[in-house]
Amino acid sequence: MADLHLTQVRKCFGNVDIIKGIDLAIRHGEFIVFVGPSGCGKSTLLRMIAGLEEISSGEITIGGRVVNDLPPKERSIAMVFQSYALFPHMTVRDNIAFGLTIAGEPRKEIDAKVADAARILKLDALLDRKPSQLSGGQRQRVAIGRAIVRNPDVFLFDEPLSNLDAALRVNTRAEIAKLHRDLGATMIYVTHDQVEAMTLADRIAVLDGGVVRQFGAPMDLYRYPDNLFVAGFIGSPKMNFIPVKALSVSADTITLNAEGLDALTVAAKGAEILPGTALTLGIRPEHITISHGATPRHQGSVVLLERLGHQIFIEVATLGGHSVTALIDGEEEVELGHTVGLTYDASKCHLFDKNADSLRL
Ligand SMILES: Nc1ncnc2c1ncn2[C@@H]1O[C@H](COP(=O)(O)OP(=O)(O)OP(=O)(O)O)[C@@H](O)[C@H]1O
Ligand SMILES: [Mg+2]
């Protein structure tokens, strides 16, 4: 069993703290995705798990064994990078077999493992080709094959699909999901891509500046972000944030107002908020509807309009001076410059306090 535990893992380069004390408990067979903005430490953390980068302090265990001081090849991990780094002069077969060949495994066993990996990855017909005779997606599958034959306890992927075009990404993403189901191995996958994170992960760790901002199931992060950072990072298009004030507070509701926004009452059981407190209202574009009459709502004029087919993406400049984006039905009658009313689904509103923490409505 390859449970993986990180305890207070830190990394500094010189006197710059890059990874600032990360705790993660990953269960055997889980598919974990690390997301976060560029430079937040995703690759560094992955390389520390792989043993390619020393840790400055803390502890990493794989399958109950402390691996801090073990070299990469003794950690039972295999890593797949963004650049596939295949040997151009070798065939697909030899590329996949490379690690086993230099480890001196018997030819018969190598052949069997390569055949197995080729079958899983549908590379059977391509084994005698050179990398230059393959598409990008096929090359990435060869790189994954090289990882599979090593039969690791943990697979580490660092943005493996980012060199592929959009259609290939979708295909290869589905193949990686299937590979995970078939092999049942623990996988950690780094990506910038929201959709990859949401669709592949059992749990997502959202990193920011070397710390984990939230670790949870994709839909939990979407529905219940712990803080403004996660709320703004998960979900595309991004959640709207509007500065508001608590007008009045009852046992289980808060009534809010903002400049140009009619009072909005949201359910908030047990929130310890005083009237007058400044808060941030978060509402996702897909939880806003528009209307054309004058009923209580946020009003403004449409300054951007993109028709996506089944949906329309609009940006509304409100009378209160905010910019609010909404995703509305593709058949809605709306044009650039129209004045529209915005209605927020009160059951889908989020509130954040001055520390950027969610009030957990
Ligand atoms: N060897 C190094 N020496 C000094 N600083 C480094 C080193 N490697 C990485 N860093 C710094 O550590 C930070 C984290 O880098 P890392 O590559 O882990 O980010 P990332 O989240 O993978 O970003 P990206 O999404 O762009 O790949 C960056 O600020 C980077 O400049
Ligand atoms: Mg990186």
mmCIF file of C-alpha atoms and ligand atoms in Angstrom:
data_model
loop_
_atom_site.group_PDB
_atom_site.id
_atom_site.type_symbol
_atom_site.label_atom_id
_atom_site.label_comp_id
_atom_site.label_asym_id
_atom_site.label_seq_id
_atom_site.Cartn_x
_atom_site.Cartn_y
_atom_site.Cartn_z
ATOM 1 C CA MET A 1 0.000 0.000 0.000
ATOM 2 C CA ALA A 2 1.416 3.338 -1.009
ATOM 3 C CA ASP A 3 -0.080 5.930 1.268
ATOM 4 C CA LEU A 4 1.917 9.107 1.003
ATOM 5 C CA HIS A 5 2.349 11.513 3.890
ATOM 6 C CA LEU A 6 3.926 14.941 3.891
ATOM 7 C CA THR A 7 4.507 16.437 7.318
ATOM 8 C CA GLN A 8 5.585 20.063 7.640
ATOM 9 C CA VAL A 9 7.579 19.828 4.432
ATOM 10 C CA ARG A 10 9.613 22.927 3.691
ATOM 11 C CA LYS A 11 11.994 24.058 0.999
ATOM 12 C CA CYS A 12 14.148 27.130 0.798
ATOM 13 C CA PHE A 13 16.438 28.082 -2.031
ATOM 14 C CA GLY A 14 19.127 30.188 -0.339
ATOM 15 C CA ASN A 15 17.148 32.291 2.095
ATOM 16 C CA VAL A 16 13.951 32.310 0.043
ATOM 17 C CA ASP A 17 11.172 30.106 1.435
ATOM 18 C CA ILE A 18 9.456 28.402 -1.468
ATOM 19 C CA ILE A 19 7.512 25.606 0.255
ATOM 20 C CA LYS A 20 6.326 26.818 3.637
ATOM 21 C CA GLY A 21 5.303 23.831 5.700
ATOM 22 C CA ILE A 22 3.000 21.517 3.788
ATOM 23 C CA ASP A 23 0.986 18.718 5.406
ATOM 24 C CA LEU A 24 -0.819 16.290 3.124
ATOM 25 C CA ALA A 25 -2.128 12.796 3.761
ATOM 26 C CA ILE A 26 -2.695 10.974 0.482
ATOM 27 C CA ARG A 27 -4.347 7.560 0.496
ATOM 28 C CA HIS A 28 -3.260 4.586 -1.562
ATOM 29 C CA GLY A 29 -4.820 4.686 -5.025
ATOM 30 C CA GLU A 30 -5.963 8.304 -4.850
ATOM 31 C CA PHE A 31 -5.669 10.632 -7.818
ATOM 32 C CA ILE A 32 -4.403 13.912 -6.397
ATOM 33 C CA VAL A 33 -4.068 17.099 -8.417
ATOM 34 C CA PHE A 34 -1.883 20.069 -7.434
ATOM 35 C CA VAL A 35 -3.101 23.344 -8.917
ATOM 36 C CA GLY A 36 -2.043 26.904 -8.312
ATOM 37 C CA PRO A 37 -0.641 29.928 -10.079
ATOM 38 C CA SER A 38 2.711 29.875 -11.824
ATOM 39 C CA GLY A 39 5.578 29.923 -9.347
ATOM 40 C CA CYS A 40 3.539 28.729 -6.346
ATOM 41 C CA GLY A 41 5.752 25.650 -5.901
ATOM 42 C CA LYS A 42 3.859 22.804 -7.603
ATOM 43 C CA SER A 43 6.842 21.395 -9.500
ATOM 44 C CA THR A 44 9.164 21.905 -6.556
ATOM 45 C CA LEU A 45 6.832 19.938 -4.283
ATOM 46 C CA LEU A 46 6.514 17.150 -6.845
ATOM 47 C CA ARG A 47 10.276 17.002 -7.294
ATOM 48 C CA MET A 48 10.714 16.786 -3.529
ATOM 49 C CA ILE A 49 8.360 13.794 -3.423
ATOM 50 C CA ALA A 50 10.315 12.254 -6.300
ATOM 51 C CA GLY A 51 13.619 12.833 -4.533
ATOM 52 C CA LEU A 52 14.945 15.068 -7.310
ATOM 53 C CA GLU A 53 15.025 17.989 -4.897
ATOM 54 C CA GLU A 54 16.160 17.775 -1.290
ATOM 55 C CA ILE A 55 13.729 18.892 1.382
ATOM 56 C CA SER A 56 14.912 21.583 3.791
ATOM 57 C CA SER A 57 12.884 20.185 6.694
ATOM 58 C CA GLY A 58 9.894 17.983 7.413
ATOM 59 C CA GLU A 59 9.170 14.382 6.538
ATOM 60 C CA ILE A 60 7.917 12.476 3.524
ATOM 61 C CA THR A 61 6.764 8.877 3.879
ATOM 62 C CA ILE A 62 5.690 6.518 1.095
ATOM 63 C CA GLY A 63 3.973 3.323 2.201
ATOM 64 C CA GLY A 64 4.946 4.066 5.806
ATOM 65 C CA ARG A 65 8.642 4.372 5.007
ATOM 66 C CA VAL A 66 10.469 7.666 5.517
ATOM 67 C CA VAL A 67 12.036 8.507 2.158
ATOM 68 C CA ASN A 68 13.708 11.839 3.008
ATOM 69 C CA ASP A 69 17.164 10.495 2.358
ATOM 70 C CA LEU A 70 16.366 7.849 -0.265
ATOM 71 C CA PRO A 71 17.506 8.474 -3.841
ATOM 72 C CA PRO A 72 14.719 8.651 -6.469
ATOM 73 C CA LYS A 73 15.184 5.111 -7.731
ATOM 74 C CA GLU A 74 14.573 3.631 -4.287
ATOM 75 C CA ARG A 75 11.276 5.461 -3.715
ATOM 76 C CA SER A 76 9.085 3.328 -5.995
ATOM 77 C CA ILE A 77 7.928 6.364 -7.916
ATOM 78 C CA ALA A 78 7.942 7.241 -11.609
ATOM 79 C CA MET A 79 7.688 10.746 -12.966
ATOM 80 C CA VAL A 80 6.322 11.973 -16.300
ATOM 81 C CA PHE A 81 7.277 15.480 -17.376
ATOM 82 C CA GLN A 82 5.796 18.060 -19.710
ATOM 83 C CA SER A 83 8.625 17.520 -22.203
ATOM 84 C CA TYR A 84 8.611 13.836 -22.970
ATOM 85 C CA ALA A 85 12.412 13.607 -23.284
ATOM 86 C CA LEU A 86 12.400 10.538 -25.512
ATOM 87 C CA PHE A 87 15.607 9.302 -27.127
ATOM 88 C CA PRO A 88 15.180 10.246 -30.807
ATOM 89 C CA HIS A 89 17.445 7.496 -32.181
ATOM 90 C CA MET A 90 15.649 4.699 -30.304
ATOM 91 C CA THR A 91 12.428 2.966 -31.244
ATOM 92 C CA VAL A 92 9.311 3.258 -29.111
ATOM 93 C CA ARG A 93 10.055 -0.215 -27.755
ATOM 94 C CA ASP A 94 13.572 0.731 -26.670
ATOM 95 C CA ASN A 95 12.424 4.031 -25.222
ATOM 96 C CA ILE A 96 9.844 2.287 -23.060
ATOM 97 C CA ALA A 97 12.337 -0.401 -22.062
ATOM 98 C CA PHE A 98 15.201 1.985 -21.381
ATOM 99 C CA GLY A 99 15.037 2.110 -17.579
ATOM 100 C CA LEU A 100 14.689 -1.657 -17.317
ATOM 101 C CA THR A 101 17.508 -2.275 -19.784
ATOM 102 C CA ILE A 102 20.003 -0.169 -17.866
ATOM 103 C CA ALA A 103 18.853 -1.838 -14.645
ATOM 104 C CA GLY A 104 19.946 -5.101 -16.310
ATOM 105 C CA GLU A 105 16.578 -6.892 -16.225
ATOM 106 C CA PRO A 106 16.372 -10.094 -18.267
ATOM 107 C CA ARG A 107 15.270 -9.532 -21.872
ATOM 108 C CA LYS A 108 12.239 -11.812 -21.570
ATOM 109 C CA GLU A 109 10.830 -9.905 -18.604
ATOM 110 C CA ILE A 110 11.469 -6.579 -20.285
ATOM 111 C CA ASP A 111 9.652 -7.734 -23.423
ATOM 112 C CA ALA A 112 6.661 -8.871 -21.393
ATOM 113 C CA LYS A 113 6.456 -5.590 -19.471
ATOM 114 C CA VAL A 114 6.815 -3.495 -22.630
ATOM 115 C CA ALA A 115 4.111 -5.539 -24.357
ATOM 116 C CA ASP A 116 1.839 -5.033 -21.374
ATOM 117 C CA ALA A 117 2.387 -1.267 -21.250
ATOM 118 C CA ALA A 118 1.969 -1.014 -25.035
ATOM 119 C CA ARG A 119 -1.363 -2.806 -24.796
ATOM 120 C CA ILE A 120 -2.615 -0.554 -21.999
ATOM 121 C CA LEU A 121 -1.562 2.562 -23.912
ATOM 122 C CA LYS A 122 -2.558 1.274 -27.372
ATOM 123 C CA LEU A 123 0.987 1.601 -28.669
ATOM 124 C CA ASP A 124 1.241 -1.996 -29.937
ATOM 125 C CA ALA A 125 1.332 -1.028 -33.583
ATOM 126 C CA LEU A 126 3.905 1.700 -33.042
ATOM 127 C CA LEU A 127 6.640 -0.166 -31.157
ATOM 128 C CA ASP A 128 9.113 -0.149 -34.046
ATOM 129 C CA ARG A 129 8.722 3.538 -34.884
ATOM 130 C CA LYS A 130 11.062 6.333 -33.846
ATOM 131 C CA PRO A 131 9.692 9.303 -31.831
ATOM 132 C CA SER A 132 9.886 11.588 -34.902
ATOM 133 C CA GLN A 133 7.293 9.337 -36.565
ATOM 134 C CA LEU A 134 4.762 9.875 -33.766
ATOM 135 C CA SER A 135 2.189 12.562 -32.934
ATOM 136 C CA GLY A 136 2.554 14.609 -29.757
ATOM 137 C CA GLY A 137 -0.078 12.538 -27.977
ATOM 138 C CA GLN A 138 1.608 9.280 -28.979
ATOM 139 C CA ARG A 139 4.965 10.571 -27.732
ATOM 140 C CA GLN A 140 3.446 11.460 -24.391
ATOM 141 C CA ARG A 141 1.973 7.945 -24.211
ATOM 142 C CA VAL A 142 5.464 6.516 -24.761
ATOM 143 C CA ALA A 143 6.711 8.630 -21.854
ATOM 144 C CA ILE A 144 3.871 7.280 -19.722
ATOM 145 C CA GLY A 145 4.747 3.756 -20.904
ATOM 146 C CA ARG A 146 8.251 4.252 -19.625
ATOM 147 C CA ALA A 147 6.748 5.021 -16.218
ATOM 148 C CA ILE A 148 4.314 2.078 -16.270
ATOM 149 C CA VAL A 149 6.924 -0.615 -16.920
ATOM 150 C CA ARG A 150 8.645 0.345 -13.704
ATOM 151 C CA ASN A 151 5.479 -0.629 -11.829
ATOM 152 C CA PRO A 152 5.837 2.203 -9.322
ATOM 153 C CA ASP A 153 3.683 2.666 -6.224
ATOM 154 C CA VAL A 154 3.279 6.348 -7.041
ATOM 155 C CA PHE A 155 3.074 8.109 -10.417
ATOM 156 C CA LEU A 156 4.023 11.775 -10.540
ATOM 157 C CA PHE A 157 2.932 13.862 -13.522
ATOM 158 C CA ASP A 158 4.147 17.417 -14.082
ATOM 159 C CA GLU A 159 1.836 19.086 -16.622
ATOM 160 C CA PRO A 160 2.098 16.111 -18.968
ATOM 161 C CA LEU A 161 -0.453 17.427 -21.453
ATOM 162 C CA SER A 162 0.523 21.049 -21.825
ATOM 163 C CA ASN A 163 2.399 20.506 -25.091
ATOM 164 C CA LEU A 164 -0.600 18.909 -26.753
ATOM 165 C CA ASP A 165 -3.303 20.609 -28.784
ATOM 166 C CA ALA A 166 -6.811 20.938 -27.366
ATOM 167 C CA ALA A 167 -8.325 17.789 -28.907
ATOM 168 C CA LEU A 168 -5.364 15.615 -27.964
ATOM 169 C CA ARG A 169 -5.456 16.926 -24.422
ATOM 170 C CA VAL A 170 -9.022 15.759 -24.055
ATOM 171 C CA ASN A 171 -8.162 12.294 -25.418
ATOM 172 C CA THR A 172 -5.011 11.864 -23.404
ATOM 173 C CA ARG A 173 -6.757 13.128 -20.282
ATOM 174 C CA ALA A 174 -9.345 10.382 -20.669
ATOM 175 C CA GLU A 175 -6.546 7.860 -21.171
ATOM 176 C CA ILE A 176 -4.824 8.935 -17.982
ATOM 177 C CA ALA A 177 -8.098 8.621 -16.063
ATOM 178 C CA LYS A 178 -8.529 5.106 -17.455
ATOM 179 C CA LEU A 179 -4.932 4.234 -16.653
ATOM 180 C CA HIS A 180 -5.572 5.264 -13.067
ATOM 181 C CA ARG A 181 -8.662 3.052 -12.871
ATOM 182 C CA ASP A 182 -6.822 0.107 -14.452
ATOM 183 C CA LEU A 183 -3.638 0.313 -12.402
ATOM 184 C CA GLY A 184 -5.103 1.493 -9.116
ATOM 185 C CA ALA A 185 -1.814 3.259 -8.355
ATOM 186 C CA THR A 186 -1.475 6.485 -6.399
ATOM 187 C CA MET A 187 -1.099 9.407 -8.789
ATOM 188 C CA ILE A 188 -0.125 13.011 -8.219
ATOM 189 C CA TYR A 189 -0.713 15.294 -11.132
ATOM 190 C CA VAL A 190 0.325 18.933 -11.518
ATOM 191 C CA THR A 191 -1.636 21.157 -13.858
ATOM 192 C CA HIS A 192 -2.638 24.743 -14.594
ATOM 193 C CA ASP A 193 -5.771 23.504 -16.262
ATOM 194 C CA GLN A 194 -9.010 23.797 -14.279
ATOM 195 C CA VAL A 195 -10.788 21.212 -16.360
ATOM 196 C CA GLU A 196 -8.020 18.650 -15.926
ATOM 197 C CA ALA A 197 -8.038 19.268 -12.200
ATOM 198 C CA MET A 198 -11.814 19.005 -11.841
ATOM 199 C CA THR A 199 -12.218 15.944 -14.057
ATOM 200 C CA LEU A 200 -9.226 13.849 -13.009
ATOM 201 C CA ALA A 201 -8.889 14.444 -9.286
ATOM 202 C CA ASP A 202 -10.261 12.510 -6.369
ATOM 203 C CA ARG A 203 -8.920 15.423 -4.360
ATOM 204 C CA ILE A 204 -7.323 18.717 -5.370
ATOM 205 C CA ALA A 205 -4.689 20.584 -3.381
ATOM 206 C CA VAL A 206 -4.822 24.295 -4.206
ATOM 207 C CA LEU A 207 -1.384 25.807 -3.673
ATOM 208 C CA ASP A 208 -0.551 29.472 -3.323
ATOM 209 C CA GLY A 209 2.835 30.903 -2.418
ATOM 210 C CA GLY A 210 4.132 27.603 -1.040
ATOM 211 C CA VAL A 211 1.150 26.779 1.177
ATOM 212 C CA VAL A 212 -1.933 24.606 0.649
ATOM 213 C CA ARG A 213 -4.995 26.874 0.671
ATOM 214 C CA GLN A 214 -7.463 23.982 0.563
ATOM 215 C CA PHE A 215 -7.366 20.236 -0.005
ATOM 216 C CA GLY A 216 -10.578 18.481 -0.932
ATOM 217 C CA ALA A 217 -12.831 16.857 -3.512
ATOM 218 C CA PRO A 218 -13.307 18.963 -6.667
ATOM 219 C CA MET A 219 -16.986 19.713 -6.092
ATOM 220 C CA ASP A 220 -16.350 20.573 -2.444
ATOM 221 C CA LEU A 221 -13.829 23.182 -3.528
ATOM 222 C CA TYR A 222 -16.309 24.510 -6.067
ATOM 223 C CA ARG A 223 -19.251 24.581 -3.652
ATOM 224 C CA TYR A 224 -17.506 25.400 -0.389
ATOM 225 C CA PRO A 225 -14.275 27.281 -1.002
ATOM 226 C CA ASP A 226 -12.580 28.020 2.325
ATOM 227 C CA ASN A 227 -11.231 31.396 1.303
ATOM 228 C CA LEU A 228 -11.199 34.070 -1.383
ATOM 229 C CA PHE A 229 -8.151 32.567 -3.058
ATOM 230 C CA VAL A 230 -9.732 29.172 -3.672
ATOM 231 C CA ALA A 231 -13.067 30.784 -4.567
ATOM 232 C CA GLY A 232 -11.335 32.832 -7.249
ATOM 233 C CA PHE A 233 -9.082 30.056 -8.459
ATOM 234 C CA ILE A 234 -11.549 27.191 -8.855
ATOM 235 C CA GLY A 235 -14.286 27.769 -11.412
ATOM 236 C CA SER A 236 -14.155 29.263 -14.854
ATOM 237 C CA PRO A 237 -15.210 31.915 -15.622
ATOM 238 C CA LYS A 238 -14.135 33.198 -12.255
ATOM 239 C CA MET A 239 -16.398 33.974 -9.289
ATOM 240 C CA ASN A 240 -17.468 37.636 -8.991
ATOM 241 C CA PHE A 241 -16.450 39.471 -5.845
ATOM 242 C CA ILE A 242 -18.442 42.490 -4.706
ATOM 243 C CA PRO A 243 -17.678 44.543 -1.592
ATOM 244 C CA VAL A 244 -20.809 44.669 0.581
ATOM 245 C CA LYS A 245 -21.885 45.666 4.079
ATOM 246 C CA ALA A 246 -24.035 43.685 6.473
ATOM 247 C CA LEU A 247 -27.187 45.808 6.850
ATOM 248 C CA SER A 248 -28.917 43.613 9.368
ATOM 249 C CA VAL A 249 -28.299 40.213 10.849
ATOM 250 C CA SER A 250 -30.873 37.767 12.178
ATOM 251 C CA ALA A 251 -30.436 34.310 13.706
ATOM 252 C CA ASP A 252 -30.154 32.714 10.312
ATOM 253 C CA THR A 253 -29.925 35.403 7.652
ATOM 254 C CA ILE A 254 -27.747 38.351 6.739
ATOM 255 C CA THR A 255 -29.107 41.200 4.673
ATOM 256 C CA LEU A 256 -26.450 42.876 2.581
ATOM 257 C CA ASN A 257 -26.174 46.017 0.587
ATOM 258 C CA ALA A 258 -23.647 47.589 -1.690
ATOM 259 C CA GLU A 259 -23.571 50.716 -3.770
ATOM 260 C CA GLY A 260 -26.054 50.253 -6.577
ATOM 261 C CA LEU A 261 -27.239 46.916 -5.198
ATOM 262 C CA ASP A 262 -30.676 46.517 -3.666
ATOM 263 C CA ALA A 263 -30.725 44.712 -0.358
ATOM 264 C CA LEU A 264 -29.963 41.021 -0.722
ATOM 265 C CA THR A 265 -30.756 38.547 2.011
ATOM 266 C CA VAL A 266 -28.734 35.338 2.234
ATOM 267 C CA ALA A 267 -29.077 32.405 4.612
ATOM 268 C CA ALA A 268 -26.326 32.489 7.227
ATOM 269 C CA LYS A 269 -26.930 30.297 10.229
ATOM 270 C CA GLY A 270 -24.970 31.312 13.276
ATOM 271 C CA ALA A 271 -22.716 33.821 11.528
ATOM 272 C CA GLU A 272 -21.313 36.115 14.180
ATOM 273 C CA ILE A 273 -21.415 39.297 12.185
ATOM 274 C CA LEU A 274 -22.293 42.753 13.466
ATOM 275 C CA PRO A 275 -24.412 45.067 11.336
ATOM 276 C CA GLY A 276 -22.109 47.425 9.477
ATOM 277 C CA THR A 277 -19.374 44.824 8.971
ATOM 278 C CA ALA A 278 -17.641 45.019 5.604
ATOM 279 C CA LEU A 279 -17.698 41.702 3.751
ATOM 280 C CA THR A 280 -17.039 40.381 0.268
ATOM 281 C CA LEU A 281 -19.930 38.784 -1.566
ATOM 282 C CA GLY A 282 -18.930 36.004 -3.956
ATOM 283 C CA ILE A 283 -21.263 34.863 -6.716
ATOM 284 C CA ARG A 284 -20.386 32.650 -9.666
ATOM 285 C CA PRO A 285 -21.303 33.827 -13.197
ATOM 286 C CA GLU A 286 -23.489 30.732 -13.669
ATOM 287 C CA HIS A 287 -25.575 31.654 -10.611
ATOM 288 C CA ILE A 288 -26.691 35.016 -11.969
ATOM 289 C CA THR A 289 -29.769 35.565 -14.106
ATOM 290 C CA ILE A 290 -30.623 38.698 -16.033
ATOM 291 C CA SER A 291 -33.885 40.506 -16.532
ATOM 292 C CA HIS A 292 -35.032 43.504 -18.489
ATOM 293 C CA GLY A 293 -37.593 45.141 -16.175
ATOM 294 C CA ALA A 294 -37.144 47.279 -13.062
ATOM 295 C CA THR A 295 -37.429 44.887 -10.131
ATOM 296 C CA PRO A 296 -35.096 44.836 -7.126
ATOM 297 C CA ARG A 297 -31.660 43.863 -8.343
ATOM 298 C CA HIS A 298 -28.247 45.065 -9.384
ATOM 299 C CA GLN A 299 -28.491 47.050 -12.625
ATOM 300 C CA GLY A 300 -25.978 47.911 -15.271
ATOM 301 C CA SER A 301 -25.154 47.947 -18.947
ATOM 302 C CA VAL A 302 -23.700 45.121 -20.964
ATOM 303 C CA VAL A 303 -20.137 46.048 -21.950
ATOM 304 C CA LEU A 304 -18.942 42.671 -23.247
ATOM 305 C CA LEU A 305 -20.873 39.882 -24.848
ATOM 306 C CA GLU A 306 -19.547 36.531 -26.080
ATOM 307 C CA ARG A 307 -21.881 33.977 -27.606
ATOM 308 C CA LEU A 308 -20.603 30.469 -26.848
ATOM 309 C CA GLY A 309 -23.571 28.692 -28.429
ATOM 310 C CA HIS A 310 -25.329 27.038 -25.526
ATOM 311 C CA GLN A 311 -24.440 29.957 -23.242
ATOM 312 C CA ILE A 312 -23.693 33.663 -23.463
ATOM 313 C CA PHE A 313 -20.911 35.203 -21.408
ATOM 314 C CA ILE A 314 -21.602 38.831 -20.519
ATOM 315 C CA GLU A 315 -19.874 41.504 -18.521
ATOM 316 C CA VAL A 316 -22.062 44.142 -16.944
ATOM 317 C CA ALA A 317 -20.813 47.504 -15.678
ATOM 318 C CA THR A 318 -23.146 48.158 -12.742
ATOM 319 C CA LEU A 319 -24.424 51.497 -11.516
ATOM 320 C CA GLY A 320 -22.446 50.915 -8.334
ATOM 321 C CA GLY A 321 -19.230 50.881 -10.348
ATOM 322 C CA HIS A 322 -18.595 47.127 -10.290
ATOM 323 C CA SER A 323 -17.942 44.831 -13.142
ATOM 324 C CA VAL A 324 -20.011 41.649 -12.900
ATOM 325 C CA THR A 325 -19.761 38.698 -15.261
ATOM 326 C CA ALA A 326 -22.586 36.282 -15.912
ATOM 327 C CA LEU A 327 -23.115 33.103 -17.900
ATOM 328 C CA ILE A 328 -26.631 33.068 -19.214
ATOM 329 C CA ASP A 329 -28.683 30.877 -21.490
ATOM 330 C CA GLY A 330 -27.588 30.925 -25.129
ATOM 331 C CA GLU A 331 -31.079 31.876 -26.332
ATOM 332 C CA GLU A 332 -31.432 34.912 -24.036
ATOM 333 C CA GLU A 333 -32.256 38.164 -25.860
ATOM 334 C CA VAL A 334 -29.455 40.527 -24.983
ATOM 335 C CA GLU A 335 -27.250 42.935 -26.887
ATOM 336 C CA LEU A 336 -24.191 45.006 -26.182
ATOM 337 C CA GLY A 337 -25.193 48.292 -24.494
ATOM 338 C CA HIS A 338 -28.492 46.915 -23.113
ATOM 339 C CA THR A 339 -29.382 47.820 -19.563
ATOM 340 C CA VAL A 340 -30.081 44.646 -17.631
ATOM 341 C CA GLY A 341 -30.956 43.699 -14.084
ATOM 342 C CA LEU A 342 -28.890 41.064 -12.338
ATOM 343 C CA THR A 343 -30.455 38.619 -9.909
ATOM 344 C CA TYR A 344 -28.176 36.596 -7.678
ATOM 345 C CA ASP A 345 -29.273 33.155 -6.565
ATOM 346 C CA ALA A 346 -29.226 33.795 -2.794
ATOM 347 C CA SER A 347 -28.653 30.093 -2.078
ATOM 348 C CA LYS A 348 -25.416 30.163 -4.111
ATOM 349 C CA CYS A 349 -23.879 33.278 -2.570
ATOM 350 C CA HIS A 350 -20.614 33.152 -0.623
ATOM 351 C CA LEU A 351 -19.474 35.632 1.983
ATOM 352 C CA PHE A 352 -15.893 36.289 2.986
ATOM 353 C CA ASP A 353 -14.684 38.252 5.982
ATOM 354 C CA LYS A 354 -11.864 40.804 6.138
ATOM 355 C CA ASN A 355 -9.333 37.978 6.528
ATOM 356 C CA ALA A 356 -10.576 36.505 3.220
ATOM 357 C CA ASP A 357 -11.979 33.452 5.019
ATOM 358 C CA SER A 358 -15.343 32.058 4.016
ATOM 359 C CA LEU A 359 -18.213 32.529 6.482
ATOM 360 C CA ARG A 360 -19.455 29.060 5.483
ATOM 361 C CA LEU A 361 -23.081 29.981 4.943
HETATM 362 N N1 LIG B 1 16.643 25.812 -8.166
HETATM 363 C C1 LIG B 1 15.999 26.905 -7.783
HETATM 364 N N2 LIG B 1 16.630 27.934 -7.195
HETATM 365 C C2 LIG B 1 15.957 29.034 -6.780
HETATM 366 N N3 LIG B 1 14.638 29.192 -6.901
HETATM 367 C C3 LIG B 1 13.947 28.215 -7.486
HETATM 368 C C4 LIG B 1 14.558 27.017 -7.958
HETATM 369 N N4 LIG B 1 13.613 26.218 -8.490
HETATM 370 C C5 LIG B 1 12.441 26.895 -8.358
HETATM 371 N N5 LIG B 1 12.632 28.086 -7.767
HETATM 372 C C6 LIG B 1 11.598 29.069 -7.433
HETATM 373 O O1 LIG B 1 10.635 28.408 -6.662
HETATM 374 C C7 LIG B 1 9.323 28.905 -6.971
HETATM 375 C C8 LIG B 1 8.436 27.737 -7.279
HETATM 376 O O2 LIG B 1 8.826 27.164 -8.498
HETATM 377 P P1 LIG B 1 8.055 25.948 -9.166
HETATM 378 O O3 LIG B 1 8.780 25.561 -10.382
HETATM 379 O O4 LIG B 1 7.855 24.902 -8.133
HETATM 380 O O5 LIG B 1 6.668 26.619 -9.505
HETATM 381 P P2 LIG B 1 5.404 25.987 -10.251
HETATM 382 O O6 LIG B 1 4.256 26.157 -9.321
HETATM 383 O O7 LIG B 1 5.716 24.636 -10.750
HETATM 384 O O8 LIG B 1 5.222 27.010 -11.450
HETATM 385 P P3 LIG B 1 4.770 26.739 -12.987
HETATM 386 O O9 LIG B 1 3.273 26.631 -12.914
HETATM 387 O O10 LIG B 1 5.190 27.979 -13.667
HETATM 388 O O11 LIG B 1 5.438 25.514 -13.481
HETATM 389 C C9 LIG B 1 9.506 29.888 -8.099
HETATM 390 O O12 LIG B 1 9.445 31.179 -7.562
HETATM 391 C C10 LIG B 1 10.861 29.583 -8.652
HETATM 392 O O13 LIG B 1 11.455 30.725 -9.176
HETATM 393 MG MG MG B 2 5.918 23.791 -12.660
#
